Short mmCIF file of N, CA and C in Angstrom, two decimals:
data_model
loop_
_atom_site.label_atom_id
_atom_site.label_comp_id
_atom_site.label_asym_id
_atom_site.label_seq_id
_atom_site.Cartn_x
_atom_site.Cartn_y
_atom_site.Cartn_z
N UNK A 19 -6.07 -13.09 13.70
CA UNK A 19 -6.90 -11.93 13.46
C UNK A 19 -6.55 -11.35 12.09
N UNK A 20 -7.74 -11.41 11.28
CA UNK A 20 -7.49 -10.38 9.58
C UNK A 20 -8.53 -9.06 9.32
N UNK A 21 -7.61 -8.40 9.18
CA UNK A 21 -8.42 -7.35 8.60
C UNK A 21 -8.02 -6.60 6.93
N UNK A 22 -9.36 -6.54 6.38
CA UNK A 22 -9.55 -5.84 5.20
C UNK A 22 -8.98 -5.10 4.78
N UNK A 23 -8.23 -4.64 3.54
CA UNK A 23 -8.11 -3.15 3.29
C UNK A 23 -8.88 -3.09 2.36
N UNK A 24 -9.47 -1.61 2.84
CA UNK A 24 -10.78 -1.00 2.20
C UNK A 24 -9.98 0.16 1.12
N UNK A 25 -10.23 -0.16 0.09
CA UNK A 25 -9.80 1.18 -0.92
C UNK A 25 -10.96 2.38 -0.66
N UNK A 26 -10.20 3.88 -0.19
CA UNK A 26 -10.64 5.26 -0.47
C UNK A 26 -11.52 5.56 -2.02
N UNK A 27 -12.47 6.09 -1.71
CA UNK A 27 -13.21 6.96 -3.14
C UNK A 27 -12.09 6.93 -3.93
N UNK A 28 -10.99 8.03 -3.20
CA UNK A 28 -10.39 8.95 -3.87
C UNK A 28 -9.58 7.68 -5.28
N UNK A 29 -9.02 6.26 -4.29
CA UNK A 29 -8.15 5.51 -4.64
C UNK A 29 -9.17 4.86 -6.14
N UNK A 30 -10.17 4.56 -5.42
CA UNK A 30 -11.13 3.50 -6.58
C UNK A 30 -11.53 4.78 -8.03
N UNK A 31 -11.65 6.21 -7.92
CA UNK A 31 -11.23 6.99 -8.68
C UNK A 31 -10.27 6.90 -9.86
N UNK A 32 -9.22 6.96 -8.87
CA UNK A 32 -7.90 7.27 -9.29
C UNK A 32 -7.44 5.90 -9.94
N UNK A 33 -7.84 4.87 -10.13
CA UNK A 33 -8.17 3.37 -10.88
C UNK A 33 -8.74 3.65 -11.99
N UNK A 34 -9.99 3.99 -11.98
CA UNK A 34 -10.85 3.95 -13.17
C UNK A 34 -10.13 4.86 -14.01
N UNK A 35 -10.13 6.08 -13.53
CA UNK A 35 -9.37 6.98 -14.45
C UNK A 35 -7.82 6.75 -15.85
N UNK A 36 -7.10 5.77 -14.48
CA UNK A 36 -6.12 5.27 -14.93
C UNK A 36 -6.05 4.17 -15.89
N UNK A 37 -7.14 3.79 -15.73
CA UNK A 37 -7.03 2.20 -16.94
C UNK A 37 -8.36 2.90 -17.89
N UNK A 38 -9.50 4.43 -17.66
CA UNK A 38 -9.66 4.31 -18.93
C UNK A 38 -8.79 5.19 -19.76
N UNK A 39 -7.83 6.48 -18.99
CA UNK A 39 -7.28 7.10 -19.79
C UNK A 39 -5.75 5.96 -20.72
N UNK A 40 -5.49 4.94 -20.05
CA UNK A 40 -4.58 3.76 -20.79
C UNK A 40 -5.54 3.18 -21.69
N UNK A 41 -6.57 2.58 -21.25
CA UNK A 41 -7.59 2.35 -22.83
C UNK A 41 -7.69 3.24 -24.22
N UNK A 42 -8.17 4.98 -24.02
CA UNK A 42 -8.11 5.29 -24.58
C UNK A 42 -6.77 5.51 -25.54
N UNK A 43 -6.13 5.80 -25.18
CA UNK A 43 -4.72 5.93 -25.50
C UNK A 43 -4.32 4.74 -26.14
N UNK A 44 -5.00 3.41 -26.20
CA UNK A 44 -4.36 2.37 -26.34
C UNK A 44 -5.29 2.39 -27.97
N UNK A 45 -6.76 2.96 -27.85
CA UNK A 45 -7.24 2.79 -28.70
C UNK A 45 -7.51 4.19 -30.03
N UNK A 46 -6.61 5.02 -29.71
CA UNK A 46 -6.79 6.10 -30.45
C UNK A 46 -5.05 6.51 -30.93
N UNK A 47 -4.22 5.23 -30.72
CA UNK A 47 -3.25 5.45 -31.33
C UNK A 47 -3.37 4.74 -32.77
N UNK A 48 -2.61 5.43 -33.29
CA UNK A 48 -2.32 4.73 -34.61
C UNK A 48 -0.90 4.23 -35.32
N UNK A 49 -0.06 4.46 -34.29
CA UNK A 49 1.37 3.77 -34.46
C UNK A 49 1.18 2.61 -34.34
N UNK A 50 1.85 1.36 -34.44
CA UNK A 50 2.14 -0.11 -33.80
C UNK A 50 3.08 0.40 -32.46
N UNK A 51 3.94 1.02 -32.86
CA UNK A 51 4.76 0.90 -31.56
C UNK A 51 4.21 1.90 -30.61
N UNK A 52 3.26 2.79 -30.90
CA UNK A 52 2.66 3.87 -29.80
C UNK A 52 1.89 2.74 -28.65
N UNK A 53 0.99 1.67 -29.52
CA UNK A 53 0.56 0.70 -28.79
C UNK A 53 0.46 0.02 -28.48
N UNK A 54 1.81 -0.47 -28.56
CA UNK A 54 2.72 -1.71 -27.77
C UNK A 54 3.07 -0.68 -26.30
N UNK A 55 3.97 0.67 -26.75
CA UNK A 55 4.52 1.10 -25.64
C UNK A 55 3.22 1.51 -24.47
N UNK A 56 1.71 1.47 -24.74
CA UNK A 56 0.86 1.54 -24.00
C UNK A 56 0.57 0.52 -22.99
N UNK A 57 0.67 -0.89 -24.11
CA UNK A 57 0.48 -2.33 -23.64
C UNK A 57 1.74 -2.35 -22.16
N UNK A 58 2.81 -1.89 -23.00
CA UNK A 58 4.33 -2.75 -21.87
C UNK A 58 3.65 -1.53 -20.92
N UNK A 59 3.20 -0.29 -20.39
CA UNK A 59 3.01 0.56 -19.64
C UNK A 59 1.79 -0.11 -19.24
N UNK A 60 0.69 -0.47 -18.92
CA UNK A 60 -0.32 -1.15 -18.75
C UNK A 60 0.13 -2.28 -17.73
N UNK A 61 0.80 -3.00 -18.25
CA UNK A 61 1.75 -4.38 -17.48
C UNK A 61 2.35 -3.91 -16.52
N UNK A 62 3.41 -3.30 -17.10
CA UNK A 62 3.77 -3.06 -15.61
C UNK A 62 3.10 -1.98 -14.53
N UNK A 63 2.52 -0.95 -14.69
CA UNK A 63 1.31 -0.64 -13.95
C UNK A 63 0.43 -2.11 -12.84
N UNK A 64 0.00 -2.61 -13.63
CA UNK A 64 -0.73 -4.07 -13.18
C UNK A 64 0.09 -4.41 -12.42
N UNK A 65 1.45 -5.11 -13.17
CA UNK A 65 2.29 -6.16 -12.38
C UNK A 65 2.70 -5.68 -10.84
N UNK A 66 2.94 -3.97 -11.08
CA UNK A 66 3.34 -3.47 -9.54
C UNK A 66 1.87 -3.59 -8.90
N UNK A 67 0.96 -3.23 -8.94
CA UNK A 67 -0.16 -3.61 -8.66
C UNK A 67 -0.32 -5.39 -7.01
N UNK A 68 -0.28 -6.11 -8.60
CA UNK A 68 -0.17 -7.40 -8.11
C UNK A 68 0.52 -7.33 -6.89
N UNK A 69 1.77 -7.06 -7.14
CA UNK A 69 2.79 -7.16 -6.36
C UNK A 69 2.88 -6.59 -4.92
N UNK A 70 2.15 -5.64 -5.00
CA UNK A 70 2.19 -4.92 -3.56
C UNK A 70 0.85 -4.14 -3.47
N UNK A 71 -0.42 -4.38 -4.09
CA UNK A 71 -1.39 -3.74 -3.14
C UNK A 71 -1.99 -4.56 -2.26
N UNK A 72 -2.36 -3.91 -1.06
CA UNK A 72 -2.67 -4.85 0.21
C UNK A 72 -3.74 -5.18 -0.18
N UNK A 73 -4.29 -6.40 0.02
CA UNK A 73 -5.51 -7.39 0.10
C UNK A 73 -5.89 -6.97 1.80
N UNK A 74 -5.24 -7.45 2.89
CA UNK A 74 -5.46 -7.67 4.18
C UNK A 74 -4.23 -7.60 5.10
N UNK A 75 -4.86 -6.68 6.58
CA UNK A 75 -3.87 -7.00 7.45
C UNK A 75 -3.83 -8.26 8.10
N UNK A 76 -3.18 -9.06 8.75
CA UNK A 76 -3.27 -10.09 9.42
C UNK A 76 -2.29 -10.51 10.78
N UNK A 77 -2.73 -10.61 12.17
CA UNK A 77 -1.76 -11.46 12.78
C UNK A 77 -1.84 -12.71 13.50
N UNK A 78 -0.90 -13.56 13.33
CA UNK A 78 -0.97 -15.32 13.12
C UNK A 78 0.39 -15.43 13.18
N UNK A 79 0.06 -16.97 14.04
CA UNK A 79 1.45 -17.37 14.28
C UNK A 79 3.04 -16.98 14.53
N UNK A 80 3.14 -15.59 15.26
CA UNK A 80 3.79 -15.24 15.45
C UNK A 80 4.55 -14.00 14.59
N UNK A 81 3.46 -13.64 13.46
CA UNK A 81 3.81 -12.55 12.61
C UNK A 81 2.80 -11.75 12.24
N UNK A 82 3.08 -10.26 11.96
CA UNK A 82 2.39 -9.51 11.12
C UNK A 82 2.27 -9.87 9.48
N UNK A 83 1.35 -9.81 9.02
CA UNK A 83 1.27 -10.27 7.66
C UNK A 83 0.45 -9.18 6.59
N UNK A 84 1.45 -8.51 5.74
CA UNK A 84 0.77 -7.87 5.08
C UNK A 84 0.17 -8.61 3.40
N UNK A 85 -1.24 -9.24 3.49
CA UNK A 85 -1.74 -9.90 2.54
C UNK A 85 -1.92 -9.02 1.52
N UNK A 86 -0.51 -9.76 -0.22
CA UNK A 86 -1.31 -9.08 -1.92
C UNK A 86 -1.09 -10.07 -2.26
N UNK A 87 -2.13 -9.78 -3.67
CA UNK A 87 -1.93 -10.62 -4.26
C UNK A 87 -1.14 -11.83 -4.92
N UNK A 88 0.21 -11.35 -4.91
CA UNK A 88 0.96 -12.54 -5.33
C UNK A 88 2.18 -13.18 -4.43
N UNK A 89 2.09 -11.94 -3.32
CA UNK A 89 3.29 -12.36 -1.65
C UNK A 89 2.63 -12.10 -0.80
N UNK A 90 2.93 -12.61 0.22
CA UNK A 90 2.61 -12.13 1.72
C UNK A 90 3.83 -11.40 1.98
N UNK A 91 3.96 -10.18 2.66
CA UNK A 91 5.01 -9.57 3.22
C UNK A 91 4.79 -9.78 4.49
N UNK A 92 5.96 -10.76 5.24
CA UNK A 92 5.57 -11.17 6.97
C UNK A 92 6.86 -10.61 7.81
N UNK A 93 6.31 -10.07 8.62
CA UNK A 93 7.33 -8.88 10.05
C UNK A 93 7.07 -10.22 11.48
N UNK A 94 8.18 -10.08 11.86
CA UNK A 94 8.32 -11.02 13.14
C UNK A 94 7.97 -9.67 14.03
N UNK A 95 6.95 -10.54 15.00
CA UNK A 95 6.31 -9.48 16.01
C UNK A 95 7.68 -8.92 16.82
N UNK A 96 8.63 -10.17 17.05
CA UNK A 96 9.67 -10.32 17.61
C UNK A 96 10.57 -8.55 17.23
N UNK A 97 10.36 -8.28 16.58
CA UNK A 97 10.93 -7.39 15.46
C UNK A 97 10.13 -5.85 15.09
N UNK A 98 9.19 -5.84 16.18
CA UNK A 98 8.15 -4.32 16.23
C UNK A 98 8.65 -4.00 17.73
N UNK A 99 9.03 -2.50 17.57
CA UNK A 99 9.44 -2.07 18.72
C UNK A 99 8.23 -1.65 19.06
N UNK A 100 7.63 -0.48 18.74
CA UNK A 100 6.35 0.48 18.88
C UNK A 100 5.27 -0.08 17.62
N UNK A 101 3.98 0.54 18.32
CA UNK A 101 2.82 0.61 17.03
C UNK A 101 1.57 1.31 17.46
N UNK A 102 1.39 2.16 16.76
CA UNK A 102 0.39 3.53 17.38
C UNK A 102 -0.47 3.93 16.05
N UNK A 103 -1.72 3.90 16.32
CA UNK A 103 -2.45 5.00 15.51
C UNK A 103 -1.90 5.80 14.71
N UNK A 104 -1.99 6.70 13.27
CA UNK A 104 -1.40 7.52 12.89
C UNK A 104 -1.99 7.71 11.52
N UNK A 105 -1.88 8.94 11.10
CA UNK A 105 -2.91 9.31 9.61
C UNK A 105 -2.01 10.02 8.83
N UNK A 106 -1.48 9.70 7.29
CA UNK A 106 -0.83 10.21 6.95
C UNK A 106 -1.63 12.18 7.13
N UNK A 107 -0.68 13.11 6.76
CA UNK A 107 -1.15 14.30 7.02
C UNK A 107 -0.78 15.30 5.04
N UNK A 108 -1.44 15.91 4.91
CA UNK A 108 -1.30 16.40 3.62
C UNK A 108 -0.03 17.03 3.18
N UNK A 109 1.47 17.27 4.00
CA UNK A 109 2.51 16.99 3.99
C UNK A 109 3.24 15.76 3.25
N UNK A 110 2.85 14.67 3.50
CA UNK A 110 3.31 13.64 3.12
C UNK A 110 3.36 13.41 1.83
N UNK A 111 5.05 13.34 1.40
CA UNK A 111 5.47 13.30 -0.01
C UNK A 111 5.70 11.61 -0.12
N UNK A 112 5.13 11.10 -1.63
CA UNK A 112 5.64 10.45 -2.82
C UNK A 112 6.82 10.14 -3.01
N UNK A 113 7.40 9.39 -2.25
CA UNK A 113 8.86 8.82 -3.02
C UNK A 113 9.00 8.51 -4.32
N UNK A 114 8.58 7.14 -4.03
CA UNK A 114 8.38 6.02 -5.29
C UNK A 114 7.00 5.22 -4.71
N UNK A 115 5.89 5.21 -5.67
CA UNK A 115 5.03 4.64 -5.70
C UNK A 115 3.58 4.90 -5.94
N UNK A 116 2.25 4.23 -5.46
CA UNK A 116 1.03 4.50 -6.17
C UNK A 116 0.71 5.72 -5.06
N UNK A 117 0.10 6.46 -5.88
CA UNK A 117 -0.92 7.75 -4.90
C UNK A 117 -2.16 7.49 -4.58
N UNK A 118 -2.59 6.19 -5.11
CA UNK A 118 -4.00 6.05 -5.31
C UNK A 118 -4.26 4.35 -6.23
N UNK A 119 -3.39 3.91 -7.05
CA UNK A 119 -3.72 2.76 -8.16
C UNK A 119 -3.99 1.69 -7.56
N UNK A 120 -5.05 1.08 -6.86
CA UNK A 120 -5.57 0.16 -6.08
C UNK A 120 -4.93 0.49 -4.92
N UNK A 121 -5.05 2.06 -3.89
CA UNK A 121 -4.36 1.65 -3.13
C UNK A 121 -2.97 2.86 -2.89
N UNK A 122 -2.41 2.81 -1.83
CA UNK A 122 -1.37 3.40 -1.38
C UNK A 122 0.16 2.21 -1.09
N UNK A 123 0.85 2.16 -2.09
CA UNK A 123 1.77 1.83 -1.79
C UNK A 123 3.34 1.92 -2.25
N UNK A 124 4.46 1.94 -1.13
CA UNK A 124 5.99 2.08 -1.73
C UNK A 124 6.51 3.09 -0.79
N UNK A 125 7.48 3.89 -1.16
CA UNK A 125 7.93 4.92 0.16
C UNK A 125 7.70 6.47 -0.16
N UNK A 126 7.18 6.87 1.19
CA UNK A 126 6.68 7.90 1.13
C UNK A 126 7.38 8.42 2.62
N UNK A 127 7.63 9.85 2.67
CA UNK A 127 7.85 10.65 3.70
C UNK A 127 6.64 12.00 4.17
N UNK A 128 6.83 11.67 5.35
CA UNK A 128 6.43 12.25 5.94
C UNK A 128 7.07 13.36 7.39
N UNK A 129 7.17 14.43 6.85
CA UNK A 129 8.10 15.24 7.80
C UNK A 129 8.03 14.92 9.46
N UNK A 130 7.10 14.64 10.18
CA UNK A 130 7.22 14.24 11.93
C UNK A 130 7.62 12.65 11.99
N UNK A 131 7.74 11.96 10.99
CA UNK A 131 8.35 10.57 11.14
C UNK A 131 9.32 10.14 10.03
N UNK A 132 9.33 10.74 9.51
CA UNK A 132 10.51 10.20 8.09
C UNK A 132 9.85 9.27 6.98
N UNK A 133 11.00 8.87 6.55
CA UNK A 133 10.62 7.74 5.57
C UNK A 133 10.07 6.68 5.59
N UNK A 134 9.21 6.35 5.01
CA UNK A 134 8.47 4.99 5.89
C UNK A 134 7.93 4.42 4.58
N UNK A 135 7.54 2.98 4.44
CA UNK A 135 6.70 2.10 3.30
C UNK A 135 5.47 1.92 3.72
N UNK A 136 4.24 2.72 2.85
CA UNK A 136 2.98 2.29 3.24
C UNK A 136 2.11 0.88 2.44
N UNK A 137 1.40 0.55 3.04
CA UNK A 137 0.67 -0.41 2.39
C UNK A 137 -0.86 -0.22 3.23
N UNK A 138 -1.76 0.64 2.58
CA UNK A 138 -2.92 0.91 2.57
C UNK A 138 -3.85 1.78 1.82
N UNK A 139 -4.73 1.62 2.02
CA UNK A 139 -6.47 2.21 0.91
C UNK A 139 -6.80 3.18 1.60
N UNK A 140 -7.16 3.45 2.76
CA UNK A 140 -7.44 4.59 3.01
C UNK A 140 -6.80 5.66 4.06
N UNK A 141 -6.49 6.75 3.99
CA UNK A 141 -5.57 6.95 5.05
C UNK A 141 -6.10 7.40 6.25
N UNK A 142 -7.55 7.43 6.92
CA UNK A 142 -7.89 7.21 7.86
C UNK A 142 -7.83 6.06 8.89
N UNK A 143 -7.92 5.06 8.00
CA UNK A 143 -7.80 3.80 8.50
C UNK A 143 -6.24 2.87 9.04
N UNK A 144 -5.73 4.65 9.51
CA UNK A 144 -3.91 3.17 9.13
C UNK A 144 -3.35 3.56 10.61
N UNK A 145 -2.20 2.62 10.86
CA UNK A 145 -1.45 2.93 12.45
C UNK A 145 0.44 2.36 11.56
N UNK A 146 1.03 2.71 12.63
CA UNK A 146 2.74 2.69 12.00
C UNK A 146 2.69 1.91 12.69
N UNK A 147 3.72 0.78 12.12
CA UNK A 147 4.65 -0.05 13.12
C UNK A 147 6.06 0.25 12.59
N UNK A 148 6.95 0.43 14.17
CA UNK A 148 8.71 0.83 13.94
C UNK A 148 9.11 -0.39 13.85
N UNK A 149 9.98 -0.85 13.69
CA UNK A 149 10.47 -1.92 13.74
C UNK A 149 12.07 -1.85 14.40
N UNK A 150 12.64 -2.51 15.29
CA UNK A 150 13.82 -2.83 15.91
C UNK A 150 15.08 -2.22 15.08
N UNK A 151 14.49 -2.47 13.74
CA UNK A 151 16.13 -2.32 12.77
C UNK A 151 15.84 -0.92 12.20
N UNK A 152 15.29 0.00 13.09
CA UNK A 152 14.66 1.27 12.03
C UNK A 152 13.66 1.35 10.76
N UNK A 153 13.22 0.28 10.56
CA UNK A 153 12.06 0.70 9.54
C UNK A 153 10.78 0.53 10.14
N UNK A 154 10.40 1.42 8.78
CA UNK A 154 8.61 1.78 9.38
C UNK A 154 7.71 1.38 8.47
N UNK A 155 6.66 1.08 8.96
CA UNK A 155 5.05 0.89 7.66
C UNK A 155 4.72 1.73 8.00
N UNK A 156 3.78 2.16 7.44
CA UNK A 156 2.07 2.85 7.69
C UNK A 156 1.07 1.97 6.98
N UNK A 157 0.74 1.11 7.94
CA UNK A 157 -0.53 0.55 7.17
C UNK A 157 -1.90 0.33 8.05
N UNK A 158 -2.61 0.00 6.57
CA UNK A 158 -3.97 0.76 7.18
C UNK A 158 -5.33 -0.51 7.02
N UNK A 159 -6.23 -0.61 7.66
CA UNK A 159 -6.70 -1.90 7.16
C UNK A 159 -8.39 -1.29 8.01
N UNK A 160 -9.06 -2.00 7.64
CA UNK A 160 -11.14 -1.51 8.31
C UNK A 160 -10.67 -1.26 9.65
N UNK A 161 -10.05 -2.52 10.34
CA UNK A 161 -10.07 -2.76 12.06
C UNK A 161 -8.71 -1.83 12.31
N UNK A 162 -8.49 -0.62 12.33
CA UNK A 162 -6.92 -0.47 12.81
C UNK A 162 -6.69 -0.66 14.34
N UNK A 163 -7.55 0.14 15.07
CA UNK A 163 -7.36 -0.30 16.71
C UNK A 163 -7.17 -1.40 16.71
N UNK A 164 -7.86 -2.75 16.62
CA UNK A 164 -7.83 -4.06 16.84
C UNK A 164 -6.43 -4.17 16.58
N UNK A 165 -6.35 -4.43 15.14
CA UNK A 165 -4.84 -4.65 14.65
C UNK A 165 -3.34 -4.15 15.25
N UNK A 166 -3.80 -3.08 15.53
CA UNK A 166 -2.91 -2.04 16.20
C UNK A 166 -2.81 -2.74 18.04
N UNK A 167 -3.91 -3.16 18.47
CA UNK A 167 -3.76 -3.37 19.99
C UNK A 167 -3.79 -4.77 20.10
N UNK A 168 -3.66 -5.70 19.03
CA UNK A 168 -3.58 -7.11 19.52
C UNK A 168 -1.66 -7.17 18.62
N UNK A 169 -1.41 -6.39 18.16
CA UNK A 169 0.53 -6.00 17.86
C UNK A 169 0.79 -5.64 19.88
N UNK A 170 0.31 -4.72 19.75
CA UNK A 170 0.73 -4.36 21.48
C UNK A 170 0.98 -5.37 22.02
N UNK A 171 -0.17 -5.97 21.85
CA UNK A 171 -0.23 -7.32 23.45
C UNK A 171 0.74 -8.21 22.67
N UNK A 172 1.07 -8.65 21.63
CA UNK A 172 2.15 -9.37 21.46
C UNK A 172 3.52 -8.99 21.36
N UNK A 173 3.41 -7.84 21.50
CA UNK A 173 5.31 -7.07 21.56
C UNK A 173 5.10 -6.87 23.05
N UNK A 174 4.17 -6.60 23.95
CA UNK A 174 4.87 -6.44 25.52
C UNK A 174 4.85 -7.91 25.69
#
């Protein structure tokens, strides 16, 4: 079973904004090194990007699979204690990571559950999974019930 992650207005916004206010900036400097240091800021922007915005939820073969672009991040079902519905709430602080740049992802707290790593687009669309060793996701994908109740039937 796969499901989508759908990027938020707010997220596909908060994109455009970001790569044209780095364009401009890239093109209304007049240092060499003002626009190199735009370029190396650009990259790595992207590269974290690559690296961890969710493409898709997925479960197969015995794992949760959080699909980006350049890894799969895979959780042994073996290894989810609980997994429930849940919406981040306007409380929820920014550790380290995107607020919006393709996407929600990295660690973020949230005061009624703690610290947790999200990987999702919209925050209507997301459910937590705990995991055995104390860590948490929040992720979020089109189908969350589905996703969320075919984790159930494979952790009971």
């Amino acid at each position: 079973m796969r499901s989508k992650v759908k990027l938020s207005t707010w997220c596909k916004i908060m994109t455009a904004i970001v790569s044209a206010v780095v364009l401009a900036a890239f093109c209304y400097a007049e240092i060499p090194f003002v626009k190199y240091l735009v370029v190396g800021v650009f990259i790595v922007l992207c590269l974290t990007a690559l690296l961890y915005m969710p493409l898709s939820i997925s479960v197969e073969n015995g794992t949760l699979n959080i699909n980006r672009p350049l890894r799969v991040k895979s959780i042994p079902l073996s290894s989810i204690e609980s997994v429930k519905l849940f919406a981040p709430t306007k409380a929820d602080k920014r550790i380290c990571g995107s607020g919006g740049w393709f996407g929600y992802y990295g660690w973020f707290h949230e005061p009624s559950i703690g610290r947790y790593f999200a990987y999702y687009g919209n925050a209507s669309d997301c459910f937590l999974v705990r995991l055995t060793d104390g860590k948490k996701y929040l992720l979020g994908c089109e189908n969350p019930k589905e996703i969320a109740d075919a984790l159930i039937q494979h952790t009971n």
